[in-house]
Amino acid sequence: MENIIDILPAPRKCMTELRKEKLNGSTPMLEVNELSVSFEENIIFEGLSFHLKPASMLGILGPSGRGKSTLLRCLNRLIDLSPNAKVTGSIRFRGKNILESKVDLDRLRSEIGIVFQQPVVFPTTIAKNVLFGAKRLQRLSRHEQARLLESALRDAALWDQVKDRLHESANRLSVGQQQRLCLARTLATQPDIILLDEPTSALDKKTAREIEQLLLRLKCRYGIILVTHDEEQARRLCDEILRI
Amino acid sequence: MTYTRTFRNLVKYGVPAVCWAAGLIAVLLILALLSVIFLKGYHSLEPGFVLEESREAGASGGIRYQIIGTLILVLTTAAAAIPVSLAIGITRVSVLKHSSLLRHVVDGGLQMLNSMPSILFGVLGFMLFTQHFGWGKSWLAGGIILGLMIVPIVSLAFVNHLLSLPPNRLEAAYGLGLSPQQVLVSVWLPHGWPGLVSGLFLGLARAMGETAPILFVAAVFSGAGMPLGITDSPVLALPYHIFVMAQDSFDSRAQANAWGTALVLVMLVLAFNGVAYTLRMKLHYGEHH
């Protein structure tokens, strides 16, 4: 299978000199080697190798049905929820192969967060949605919860729109706002890496551009892997592109 | 050509007409039943009837202890049915999710249990509690037996609601790093509550009107008040009271008492259904708004 990594020359908006140094010199936070996935007899992809550096965005491009979303689900072991999936190869995160059986999956998934193609909001308030994972993963006082809520919503560029209706149902938000809410929910768990599965494909162009601006800001602080079928978007946002 | 058009017209107008007729029959039946019970029973419905004890073997006086006994049985039934149904529902969607054989065994078992004649539960309770444990007639035995009887209704409603959980919510919760136990408590159960509540109140409404199971293990016709212990502590109950009063066809006071008791029972059942409907709507609204 085709497996090419393009290093894009153009600096991105938040590419400070410091960050460039970090990109060029730092060790990868995630290293994938010879990764293959199959469901019973059906091979989804095989022999994939790539890495993700800190504070950078890796784009994964490819046509539908090539296993882009499946690849993302391997990176935080959500693939384990699919009973017939067979995964081989290695994925090293913090020096350990996360495909080994003794890995703490709950901790791994909190460190490698994921945002799906369609926003998935829980049937509760905006505030409870944002803190849905965070307050269950760590003990937080009310004050800490309030601070985390505000910072996550600010990071997701949603605070100004929802600060006066935090206790309203999240279902009343627009699809674009729901997607940002999902991003805020993932950010609230303070992950090191964020996996984004075509996060703008369900949105109109204007909202998609707003999310893109948001991602450009976030990639200064997180390692991000973005699955997209939009090559232009990948070139606008990503430091490296993997085609599968 | 004409034949086809006639057939189409028959389908176009005939099928909706049959559907409307079927719906109308159901509505008319329930209206007729409620009307008869109301018209025959409302004469008895006065404060003394619900507040006083029975006198003259039920022919006069009120039905205070029959109402209290029925409510004790219903609360015990709920207490017995909820944990078992919760356990079945949770096991069904977690432990058995990868075993289709066991799933079919559990589902089939629940369906079979649901179709069991209620008198068999009475016989089971009699053998177990009255004979084996030596409890005599006991409100607790009655509640447990009625609880077991409604477990299929409650757990099937609960399981069906749990299984309607969108898979992406599970994936989102696991994706945040929640453990399976946390996902159960924060995703599965909040989604399943409306099903559990609906099933529970439907089951309780059915249990409230059952005579056969409590006849063996819990209810007596007269001579019981508030139960003060567990063993040899029978209760009076509305359906049993109706059953005995209705057999006394020569005493018009007994007949009037039976219709009045039936009206109280119907009102209790309707009140339970009303609570179930309100709770279901509230939980449903919370889920979607």
Short mmCIF file of C-alpha atoms in Angstrom, two decimals:
data_model
loop_
_atom_site.label_atom_id
_atom_site.label_comp_id
_atom_site.label_asym_id
_atom_site.label_seq_id
_atom_site.Cartn_x
_atom_site.Cartn_y
_atom_site.Cartn_z
CA MET A 1 0.00 0.00 0.00
CA GLU A 2 1.08 3.54 -0.79
CA ASN A 3 2.61 5.16 2.26
CA ILE A 4 4.22 8.53 1.60
CA ILE A 5 5.02 11.26 4.05
CA ASP A 6 5.23 14.76 2.62
CA ILE A 7 7.08 17.33 4.65
CA LEU A 8 5.44 20.66 3.86
CA PRO A 9 7.84 23.55 3.54
CA ALA A 10 5.54 26.47 4.29
CA PRO A 11 5.46 27.70 7.89
CA ARG A 12 2.03 27.73 9.51
CA LYS A 13 0.45 30.55 11.46
CA CYS A 14 1.62 29.52 14.88
CA MET A 15 5.02 28.28 13.75
CA THR A 16 7.23 30.38 15.92
CA GLU A 17 10.97 29.90 15.68
CA LEU A 18 10.87 28.00 18.92
CA ARG A 19 8.26 25.64 17.60
CA LYS A 20 10.17 25.05 14.39
CA GLU A 21 13.17 24.01 16.44
CA LYS A 22 10.97 21.76 18.44
CA LEU A 23 9.61 20.17 15.29
CA ASN A 24 12.97 19.58 13.72
CA GLY A 25 14.82 18.41 16.80
CA SER A 26 12.40 16.74 19.13
CA THR A 27 11.78 13.04 19.40
CA PRO A 28 8.39 11.84 18.13
CA MET A 29 5.61 11.52 20.70
CA LEU A 30 3.99 8.73 18.70
CA GLU A 31 5.74 6.21 16.44
CA VAL A 32 3.80 3.76 14.30
CA ASN A 33 5.64 0.86 12.69
CA GLU A 34 4.33 -1.67 10.20
CA LEU A 35 0.77 -1.28 11.43
CA SER A 36 -1.79 -3.58 9.81
CA VAL A 37 -5.47 -4.02 10.55
CA SER A 38 -7.88 -6.66 9.34
CA PHE A 39 -11.40 -7.69 10.16
CA GLU A 40 -11.44 -11.49 9.82
CA GLU A 41 -10.35 -12.04 6.17
CA ASN A 42 -10.76 -8.41 5.12
CA ILE A 43 -7.49 -6.45 5.23
CA ILE A 44 -8.19 -2.74 5.91
CA PHE A 45 -4.58 -1.57 5.56
CA GLU A 46 -1.16 -3.04 6.12
CA GLY A 47 2.41 -1.97 6.75
CA LEU A 48 1.74 1.64 7.76
CA SER A 49 4.62 3.52 9.38
CA PHE A 50 4.74 7.16 10.46
CA HIS A 51 5.42 9.33 13.46
CA LEU A 52 4.02 12.43 15.14
CA LYS A 53 6.24 15.13 16.60
CA PRO A 54 5.20 17.30 19.54
CA ALA A 55 3.24 20.45 18.75
CA SER A 56 2.66 19.48 15.14
CA MET A 57 -0.20 18.32 12.99
CA LEU A 58 -0.06 15.21 10.86
CA GLY A 59 -2.69 14.93 8.14
CA ILE A 60 -3.92 11.54 6.99
CA LEU A 61 -5.31 11.75 3.49
CA GLY A 62 -6.99 9.13 1.42
CA PRO A 63 -10.17 8.14 -0.34
CA SER A 64 -13.14 6.67 1.48
CA GLY A 65 -12.83 3.08 2.62
CA ARG A 66 -9.04 3.04 2.96
CA GLY A 67 -9.18 2.76 6.73
CA LYS A 68 -8.41 6.32 7.86
CA SER A 69 -10.91 6.23 10.69
CA THR A 70 -9.86 2.68 11.59
CA LEU A 71 -6.27 3.91 11.80
CA LEU A 72 -7.29 6.64 14.27
CA ARG A 73 -9.17 4.10 16.37
CA CYS A 74 -6.00 2.01 16.56
CA LEU A 75 -4.00 4.90 17.96
CA ASN A 76 -5.99 5.02 21.21
CA ARG A 77 -7.14 1.39 21.09
CA LEU A 78 -10.80 2.26 20.51
CA ILE A 79 -10.47 -0.46 17.87
CA ASP A 80 -10.73 -2.90 20.79
CA LEU A 81 -14.47 -2.15 20.88
CA SER A 82 -14.73 -3.94 17.51
CA PRO A 83 -14.64 -7.63 18.43
CA ASN A 84 -13.30 -8.99 15.13
CA ALA A 85 -10.48 -6.53 14.54
CA LYS A 86 -6.92 -7.89 14.30
CA VAL A 87 -4.13 -5.34 14.75
CA THR A 88 -0.43 -6.10 14.20
CA GLY A 89 2.72 -3.97 14.22
CA SER A 90 3.65 -1.49 16.91
CA ILE A 91 2.49 1.92 18.12
CA ARG A 92 4.98 3.47 20.53
CA PHE A 93 3.71 6.22 22.81
CA ARG A 94 6.05 7.48 25.54
CA GLY A 95 8.43 4.67 24.68
CA LYS A 96 5.90 1.88 25.21
CA ASN A 97 4.07 -0.21 22.65
CA ILE A 98 0.43 0.56 23.33
CA LEU A 99 -0.72 -2.55 21.48
CA GLU A 100 0.56 -4.71 24.33
CA SER A 101 -2.10 -6.32 26.47
CA LYS A 102 -1.02 -4.83 29.82
CA VAL A 103 -1.55 -1.22 28.72
CA ASP A 104 -3.94 0.84 30.87
CA LEU A 105 -6.52 1.57 28.17
CA ASP A 106 -8.51 4.14 30.15
CA ARG A 107 -5.40 6.20 30.83
CA LEU A 108 -4.20 5.83 27.24
CA ARG A 109 -7.53 7.09 25.88
CA SER A 110 -7.46 10.09 28.20
CA GLU A 111 -3.95 10.92 26.94
CA ILE A 112 -4.82 10.40 23.29
CA GLY A 113 -8.19 12.10 22.87
CA ILE A 114 -10.43 11.74 19.85
CA VAL A 115 -13.04 13.91 18.13
CA PHE A 116 -15.35 12.16 15.69
CA GLN A 117 -16.69 13.10 12.27
CA GLN A 118 -20.23 13.63 13.58
CA PRO A 119 -20.40 15.51 16.87
CA VAL A 120 -21.52 13.22 19.68
CA VAL A 121 -23.06 15.22 22.51
CA PHE A 122 -24.45 13.55 25.60
CA PRO A 123 -28.08 14.33 26.46
CA THR A 124 -27.24 16.75 29.23
CA THR A 125 -26.18 20.36 29.71
CA ILE A 126 -23.33 22.13 27.96
CA ALA A 127 -21.33 22.34 31.21
CA LYS A 128 -21.82 18.65 32.03
CA ASN A 129 -20.85 17.70 28.48
CA VAL A 130 -17.54 19.56 28.72
CA LEU A 131 -16.71 18.03 32.09
CA PHE A 132 -18.12 14.60 31.18
CA GLY A 133 -14.73 12.90 31.02
CA ALA A 134 -12.61 15.24 33.13
CA LYS A 135 -14.60 15.04 36.34
CA ARG A 136 -14.70 11.26 36.16
CA LEU A 137 -10.98 10.91 35.49
CA GLN A 138 -9.83 13.13 38.36
CA ARG A 139 -11.20 14.57 41.55
CA LEU A 140 -12.03 18.22 40.92
CA SER A 141 -13.37 20.79 43.36
CA ARG A 142 -16.23 23.02 42.20
CA HIS A 143 -13.75 25.85 41.70
CA GLU A 144 -11.46 23.64 39.63
CA GLN A 145 -14.41 22.41 37.59
CA ALA A 146 -15.47 25.99 36.85
CA ARG A 147 -11.94 26.92 35.81
CA LEU A 148 -11.52 23.86 33.64
CA LEU A 149 -14.92 24.44 32.04
CA GLU A 150 -14.05 27.99 31.10
CA SER A 151 -10.55 27.21 29.85
CA ALA A 152 -11.73 24.25 27.73
CA LEU A 153 -14.54 26.30 26.20
CA ARG A 154 -12.18 29.22 25.56
CA ASP A 155 -9.66 26.88 23.91
CA ALA A 156 -12.46 25.56 21.72
CA ALA A 157 -13.53 29.15 20.87
CA LEU A 158 -17.00 28.52 22.28
CA TRP A 159 -16.92 30.38 25.60
CA ASP A 160 -18.32 33.69 24.34
CA GLN A 161 -21.24 31.94 22.66
CA VAL A 162 -22.30 29.74 25.56
CA LYS A 163 -21.09 31.41 28.77
CA ASP A 164 -24.62 32.59 29.62
CA ARG A 165 -26.30 29.25 28.93
CA LEU A 166 -23.94 26.67 30.35
CA HIS A 167 -26.82 24.85 32.00
CA GLU A 168 -28.93 24.57 28.87
CA SER A 169 -29.13 21.35 26.90
CA ALA A 170 -26.20 20.76 24.57
CA ASN A 171 -28.65 19.47 21.96
CA ARG A 172 -29.75 23.05 21.32
CA LEU A 173 -26.36 24.02 19.92
CA SER A 174 -25.78 24.16 16.17
CA VAL A 175 -23.80 21.31 14.58
CA GLY A 176 -20.68 23.50 14.39
CA GLN A 177 -21.02 24.48 18.03
CA GLN A 178 -21.58 20.85 18.99
CA GLN A 179 -18.37 19.90 17.21
CA ARG A 180 -16.50 22.58 19.16
CA LEU A 181 -18.17 21.33 22.33
CA CYS A 182 -16.82 17.85 21.59
CA LEU A 183 -13.38 19.36 21.10
CA ALA A 184 -13.73 21.24 24.42
CA ARG A 185 -14.75 17.98 26.12
CA THR A 186 -11.62 16.28 24.78
CA LEU A 187 -9.41 19.25 25.74
CA ALA A 188 -10.83 19.19 29.29
CA THR A 189 -9.30 15.74 29.82
CA GLN A 190 -5.91 17.36 29.07
CA PRO A 191 -4.65 14.94 26.44
CA ASP A 192 -1.17 15.01 24.88
CA ILE A 193 -2.43 14.05 21.44
CA ILE A 194 -5.74 14.83 19.75
CA LEU A 195 -7.10 12.61 17.00
CA LEU A 196 -9.53 14.35 14.67
CA ASP A 197 -11.68 12.23 12.36
CA GLU A 198 -12.82 14.54 9.55
CA PRO A 199 -14.06 17.09 12.09
CA THR A 200 -15.28 19.57 9.48
CA SER A 201 -16.94 17.23 6.99
CA ALA A 202 -20.39 17.68 8.57
CA LEU A 203 -20.06 21.48 8.63
CA ASP A 204 -20.69 24.31 6.19
CA LYS A 205 -17.69 26.15 4.71
CA LYS A 206 -17.77 29.10 7.08
CA THR A 207 -17.98 26.95 10.21
CA ALA A 208 -15.34 24.61 8.80
CA ARG A 209 -12.98 27.57 8.39
CA GLU A 210 -13.62 28.63 11.99
CA ILE A 211 -12.73 25.14 13.19
CA GLU A 212 -9.59 25.22 11.04
CA GLN A 213 -8.50 28.49 12.67
CA LEU A 214 -9.09 26.90 16.02
CA LEU A 215 -6.99 23.85 15.09
CA LEU A 216 -4.14 26.09 13.94
CA ARG A 217 -4.08 27.64 17.40
CA LEU A 218 -4.31 24.28 19.16
CA LYS A 219 -1.45 22.67 17.30
CA CYS A 220 1.01 24.89 19.15
CA ARG A 221 0.16 22.96 22.30
CA TYR A 222 -0.86 19.48 21.22
CA GLY A 223 0.21 16.80 18.83
CA ILE A 224 -2.69 16.50 16.39
CA ILE A 225 -3.53 13.84 13.84
CA LEU A 226 -6.15 15.00 11.37
CA VAL A 227 -7.96 12.58 9.10
CA THR A 228 -9.39 14.33 6.09
CA HIS A 229 -10.25 13.68 2.48
CA ASP A 230 -9.77 17.36 1.65
CA GLU A 231 -6.24 17.81 0.34
CA GLU A 232 -6.49 21.60 0.46
CA GLN A 233 -7.45 21.49 4.10
CA ALA A 234 -4.56 19.17 4.87
CA ARG A 235 -2.14 21.53 3.13
CA ARG A 236 -3.56 24.53 4.99
CA LEU A 237 -3.29 22.93 8.39
CA CYS A 238 -0.79 20.12 8.52
CA ASP A 239 2.98 20.02 8.90
CA GLU A 240 3.17 16.54 7.43
CA ILE A 241 0.80 14.49 5.33
CA LEU A 242 0.44 10.73 5.22
CA ARG A 243 -1.43 9.28 2.26
CA ILE A 244 -3.05 5.92 2.61
CA MET B 1 -57.12 -2.45 -15.77
CA THR B 2 -60.42 -1.94 -13.90
CA TYR B 3 -59.61 -4.84 -11.65
CA THR B 4 -56.24 -3.27 -10.73
CA ARG B 5 -57.86 0.09 -10.03
CA THR B 6 -60.53 -1.55 -7.86
CA PHE B 7 -57.85 -3.44 -5.95
CA ARG B 8 -55.84 -0.25 -5.47
CA ASN B 9 -58.90 1.59 -4.18
CA LEU B 10 -59.63 -1.29 -1.86
CA VAL B 11 -56.12 -1.08 -0.43
CA LYS B 12 -56.17 2.74 -0.39
CA TYR B 13 -59.44 3.05 1.54
CA GLY B 14 -59.89 -0.41 3.03
CA VAL B 15 -56.61 -0.72 4.95
CA PRO B 16 -56.96 2.65 6.76
CA ALA B 17 -60.61 1.82 7.50
CA VAL B 18 -59.65 -1.51 9.09
CA CYS B 19 -56.88 0.19 11.10
CA TRP B 20 -59.29 2.89 12.32
CA ALA B 21 -61.86 0.26 13.21
CA ALA B 22 -59.32 -1.76 15.20
CA GLY B 23 -58.22 1.37 17.10
CA LEU B 24 -61.83 2.34 17.72
CA ILE B 25 -62.66 -1.12 19.11
CA ALA B 26 -59.74 -0.86 21.56
CA VAL B 27 -60.80 2.62 22.70
CA LEU B 28 -64.48 1.64 22.98
CA LEU B 29 -63.60 -1.45 25.01
CA ILE B 30 -61.61 0.48 27.58
CA LEU B 31 -64.23 3.25 27.68
CA ALA B 32 -67.01 0.70 28.18
CA LEU B 33 -65.10 -1.07 30.94
CA LEU B 34 -64.28 2.16 32.76
CA SER B 35 -67.85 3.47 32.33
CA VAL B 36 -69.42 0.33 33.80
CA ILE B 37 -67.03 0.31 36.76
CA PHE B 38 -67.58 4.03 37.33
CA LEU B 39 -71.38 3.91 37.04
CA LYS B 40 -71.66 0.89 39.33
CA GLY B 41 -68.97 1.94 41.79
CA TYR B 42 -69.23 5.68 42.28
CA HIS B 43 -72.12 5.35 44.79
CA SER B 44 -69.72 3.66 47.21
CA LEU B 45 -67.00 6.23 46.75
CA GLU B 46 -67.16 8.37 49.85
CA PRO B 47 -64.49 9.24 52.44
CA GLY B 48 -65.65 6.56 54.85
CA PHE B 49 -65.25 3.89 52.20
CA VAL B 50 -61.53 4.45 51.82
CA LEU B 51 -60.83 5.38 55.46
CA GLU B 52 -62.82 2.80 57.43
CA GLU B 53 -62.16 -0.86 58.13
CA SER B 54 -64.38 -3.60 56.69
CA ARG B 55 -67.32 -4.79 58.76
CA GLU B 56 -69.73 -7.71 58.45
CA ALA B 57 -67.30 -9.82 56.43
CA GLY B 58 -66.77 -6.98 53.99
CA ALA B 59 -70.41 -6.33 53.26
CA SER B 60 -70.28 -2.97 55.01
CA GLY B 61 -67.65 -0.52 56.18
CA GLY B 62 -64.68 0.55 54.10
CA ILE B 63 -61.57 -0.88 52.50
CA ARG B 64 -58.79 0.95 54.38
CA TYR B 65 -56.64 -2.11 55.06
CA GLN B 66 -57.27 -3.49 51.57
CA ILE B 67 -55.79 -0.29 50.12
CA ILE B 68 -52.89 -0.29 52.60
CA GLY B 69 -52.23 -4.00 51.98
CA THR B 70 -52.22 -3.50 48.22
CA LEU B 71 -49.81 -0.57 48.51
CA ILE B 72 -47.51 -2.62 50.80
CA LEU B 73 -47.51 -5.43 48.24
CA VAL B 74 -46.85 -3.00 45.37
CA LEU B 75 -43.93 -1.30 47.16
CA THR B 76 -42.42 -4.69 48.07
CA THR B 77 -42.94 -5.84 44.48
CA ALA B 78 -41.04 -2.78 43.21
CA ALA B 79 -38.25 -3.33 45.75
CA ALA B 80 -37.92 -6.96 44.62
CA ALA B 81 -38.20 -6.33 40.88
CA ILE B 82 -35.89 -3.31 40.48
CA PRO B 83 -32.55 -4.88 41.53
CA VAL B 84 -33.19 -8.12 39.62
CA SER B 85 -34.23 -6.25 36.46
CA LEU B 86 -31.27 -3.89 36.75
CA ALA B 87 -28.91 -6.85 37.10
CA ILE B 88 -30.47 -8.63 34.11
CA GLY B 89 -30.30 -5.48 31.95
CA ILE B 90 -26.69 -4.72 32.85
CA THR B 91 -25.62 -8.33 32.34
CA ARG B 92 -27.46 -8.45 29.03
CA VAL B 93 -25.60 -5.44 27.55
CA SER B 94 -22.20 -5.94 29.17
CA VAL B 95 -21.28 -9.53 30.05
CA LEU B 96 -23.38 -11.15 27.31
CA LYS B 97 -22.59 -8.69 24.53
CA HIS B 98 -20.24 -11.09 22.77
CA SER B 99 -22.23 -14.30 23.30
CA SER B 100 -25.24 -14.54 21.04
CA LEU B 101 -26.12 -17.99 22.43
CA LEU B 102 -26.36 -16.77 26.03
CA ARG B 103 -28.25 -13.65 24.86
CA HIS B 104 -30.84 -15.86 23.17
CA VAL B 105 -31.09 -18.04 26.28
CA VAL B 106 -31.69 -14.99 28.52
CA ASP B 107 -34.15 -13.32 26.11
CA GLY B 108 -36.02 -16.60 25.56
CA GLY B 109 -36.13 -17.27 29.29
CA LEU B 110 -37.60 -13.84 29.98
CA GLN B 111 -40.22 -14.26 27.25
CA MET B 112 -41.17 -17.66 28.65
CA LEU B 113 -41.38 -16.30 32.19
CA ASN B 114 -43.58 -13.48 30.90
CA SER B 115 -46.05 -15.95 29.45
CA MET B 116 -46.33 -18.09 32.60
CA PRO B 117 -49.82 -18.16 34.16
CA SER B 118 -49.73 -16.11 37.34
CA ILE B 119 -51.14 -18.92 39.43
CA LEU B 120 -47.92 -20.86 38.90
CA PHE B 121 -46.04 -18.08 40.66
CA GLY B 122 -48.49 -18.50 43.54
CA VAL B 123 -47.79 -22.23 43.67
CA LEU B 124 -44.04 -21.58 43.57
CA GLY B 125 -44.34 -19.03 46.40
CA PHE B 126 -46.46 -21.43 48.43
CA MET B 127 -43.91 -24.23 48.07
CA LEU B 128 -40.95 -21.99 48.77
CA PHE B 129 -42.06 -19.49 51.39
CA THR B 130 -45.05 -21.10 53.08
CA GLN B 131 -43.94 -24.74 53.09
CA HIS B 132 -40.14 -24.71 52.84
CA PHE B 133 -39.31 -21.57 54.86
CA GLY B 134 -42.38 -21.87 57.08
CA TRP B 135 -43.30 -18.18 56.74
CA GLY B 136 -47.04 -18.83 56.72
CA LYS B 137 -48.86 -16.06 54.86
CA SER B 138 -46.53 -13.10 54.56
CA TRP B 139 -46.68 -9.74 52.80
CA LEU B 140 -42.96 -10.10 52.05
CA ALA B 141 -43.46 -13.45 50.32
CA GLY B 142 -46.30 -11.91 48.29
CA GLY B 143 -44.16 -8.94 47.29
CA ILE B 144 -41.24 -11.15 46.27
CA ILE B 145 -43.46 -13.46 44.21
CA LEU B 146 -45.18 -10.54 42.48
CA GLY B 147 -41.74 -8.96 41.96
CA LEU B 148 -40.49 -12.14 40.23
CA MET B 149 -43.67 -12.21 38.17
CA ILE B 150 -43.09 -8.70 36.76
CA VAL B 151 -39.31 -9.07 36.30
CA PRO B 152 -39.73 -10.05 32.61
CA ILE B 153 -41.90 -6.97 31.89
CA VAL B 154 -39.48 -4.62 33.65
CA SER B 155 -36.24 -6.13 32.40
CA LEU B 156 -37.41 -6.51 28.77
CA ALA B 157 -38.47 -2.83 28.71
CA PHE B 158 -35.15 -1.90 30.32
CA VAL B 159 -33.06 -4.03 27.95
CA ASN B 160 -34.91 -2.75 24.87
CA HIS B 161 -34.21 0.81 25.96
CA LEU B 162 -30.58 0.06 26.71
CA LEU B 163 -30.12 -1.53 23.29
CA SER B 164 -31.40 1.63 21.61
CA LEU B 165 -28.33 3.51 22.89
CA PRO B 166 -26.52 5.04 19.89
CA PRO B 167 -23.14 3.24 19.63
CA ASN B 168 -21.34 6.53 19.00
CA ARG B 169 -22.13 7.66 22.56
CA LEU B 170 -20.35 4.59 23.90
CA GLU B 171 -17.40 5.25 21.62
CA ALA B 172 -17.30 8.90 22.73
CA ALA B 173 -17.33 7.91 26.40
CA TYR B 174 -14.60 5.28 25.98
CA GLY B 175 -12.67 7.77 23.85
CA LEU B 176 -12.52 10.16 26.82
CA GLY B 177 -10.80 7.49 28.89
CA LEU B 178 -13.75 6.32 30.96
CA SER B 179 -13.55 2.81 32.40
CA PRO B 180 -16.28 0.25 31.54
CA GLN B 181 -17.79 0.80 35.02
CA GLN B 182 -17.89 4.56 34.49
CA VAL B 183 -19.45 4.09 31.06
CA LEU B 184 -22.08 1.84 32.63
CA VAL B 185 -22.99 4.40 35.28
CA SER B 186 -22.71 7.56 33.19
CA VAL B 187 -23.90 6.40 29.75
CA TRP B 188 -25.78 3.10 29.85
CA LEU B 189 -27.90 3.64 32.96
CA PRO B 190 -29.06 7.24 32.27
CA HIS B 191 -30.13 6.05 28.82
CA GLY B 192 -31.92 3.00 30.21
CA TRP B 193 -33.89 4.71 33.04
CA PRO B 194 -36.98 5.59 30.97
CA GLY B 195 -37.33 1.94 29.92
CA LEU B 196 -36.92 0.71 33.48
CA VAL B 197 -39.47 3.22 34.79
CA SER B 198 -42.02 2.43 32.07
CA GLY B 199 -41.63 -1.31 32.54
CA LEU B 200 -41.78 -1.00 36.32
CA PHE B 201 -45.03 0.95 36.41
CA LEU B 202 -46.65 -1.27 33.79
CA GLY B 203 -45.59 -4.28 35.81
CA LEU B 204 -46.80 -2.78 39.08
CA ALA B 205 -50.16 -1.94 37.53
CA ARG B 206 -50.46 -5.58 36.52
CA ALA B 207 -49.25 -6.83 39.91
CA MET B 208 -51.78 -4.61 41.69
CA GLY B 209 -54.66 -6.46 40.08
CA GLU B 210 -53.30 -10.00 40.50
CA THR B 211 -55.24 -12.28 42.80
CA ALA B 212 -53.86 -15.76 42.14
CA PRO B 213 -50.25 -15.39 43.38
CA ILE B 214 -51.14 -13.54 46.59
CA LEU B 215 -54.00 -15.93 47.34
CA PHE B 216 -51.42 -18.62 48.13
CA VAL B 217 -48.80 -16.67 50.05
CA ALA B 218 -49.81 -13.22 51.23
CA ALA B 219 -53.47 -12.26 51.34
CA VAL B 220 -56.36 -13.18 53.57
CA PHE B 221 -59.94 -12.02 53.18
CA SER B 222 -60.43 -10.62 56.67
CA GLY B 223 -58.80 -10.38 60.07
CA ALA B 224 -55.60 -8.64 59.04
CA GLY B 225 -54.51 -5.08 59.71
CA MET B 226 -51.07 -3.53 59.48
CA PRO B 227 -48.46 -6.31 59.31
CA LEU B 228 -46.08 -6.11 62.27
CA GLY B 229 -43.59 -8.81 61.29
CA ILE B 230 -42.47 -10.89 58.34
CA THR B 231 -43.70 -14.39 59.07
CA ASP B 232 -47.40 -15.05 59.62
CA SER B 233 -48.13 -11.46 58.64
CA PRO B 234 -50.80 -11.53 55.94
CA VAL B 235 -52.35 -8.46 54.39
CA LEU B 236 -55.73 -7.64 52.91
CA ALA B 237 -55.70 -6.79 49.23
CA LEU B 238 -58.10 -5.10 46.82
CA PRO B 239 -58.27 -7.81 44.13
CA TYR B 240 -58.87 -10.57 46.67
CA HIS B 241 -61.59 -8.44 48.27
CA ILE B 242 -63.29 -7.96 44.89
CA PHE B 243 -62.98 -11.69 44.19
CA VAL B 244 -64.77 -12.67 47.42
CA MET B 245 -67.38 -9.88 47.35
CA ALA B 246 -68.30 -10.59 43.73
CA GLN B 247 -69.09 -14.20 44.63
CA ASP B 248 -71.73 -13.05 47.13
CA SER B 249 -74.38 -12.51 44.49
CA PHE B 250 -77.35 -12.42 46.90
CA ASP B 251 -76.24 -9.46 49.01
CA SER B 252 -76.65 -6.16 47.18
CA ARG B 253 -74.41 -4.41 49.74
CA ALA B 254 -71.59 -6.85 48.95
CA GLN B 255 -72.09 -6.24 45.22
CA ALA B 256 -71.93 -2.47 45.73
CA ASN B 257 -68.81 -2.93 47.86
CA ALA B 258 -67.20 -5.01 45.10
CA TRP B 259 -67.91 -2.35 42.45
CA GLY B 260 -66.65 0.42 44.74
CA THR B 261 -63.46 -1.56 45.42
CA ALA B 262 -63.04 -2.17 41.69
CA LEU B 263 -63.32 1.56 41.07
CA VAL B 264 -60.65 2.30 43.70
CA LEU B 265 -58.39 -0.34 42.14
CA VAL B 266 -58.89 1.13 38.67
CA MET B 267 -58.10 4.59 40.01
CA LEU B 268 -54.90 3.30 41.61
CA VAL B 269 -53.89 1.55 38.38
CA LEU B 270 -54.63 4.70 36.35
CA ALA B 271 -52.66 6.78 38.86
CA PHE B 272 -49.68 4.42 38.46
CA ASN B 273 -49.95 4.61 34.68
CA GLY B 274 -50.16 8.40 34.95
CA VAL B 275 -46.99 8.51 37.04
CA ALA B 276 -45.27 6.19 34.56
CA TYR B 277 -46.31 8.36 31.63
CA THR B 278 -45.20 11.58 33.35
CA LEU B 279 -41.84 10.12 34.37
CA ARG B 280 -41.28 8.67 30.91
CA MET B 281 -42.06 12.01 29.26
CA LYS B 282 -39.82 13.84 31.72
CA LEU B 283 -36.91 11.45 31.16
CA HIS B 284 -37.51 11.45 27.41
CA TYR B 285 -37.61 15.26 27.38
CA GLY B 286 -34.37 15.38 29.39
CA GLU B 287 -32.77 13.11 26.82
CA HIS B 288 -33.74 15.09 23.74
CA HIS B 289 -33.87 18.74 24.82
#
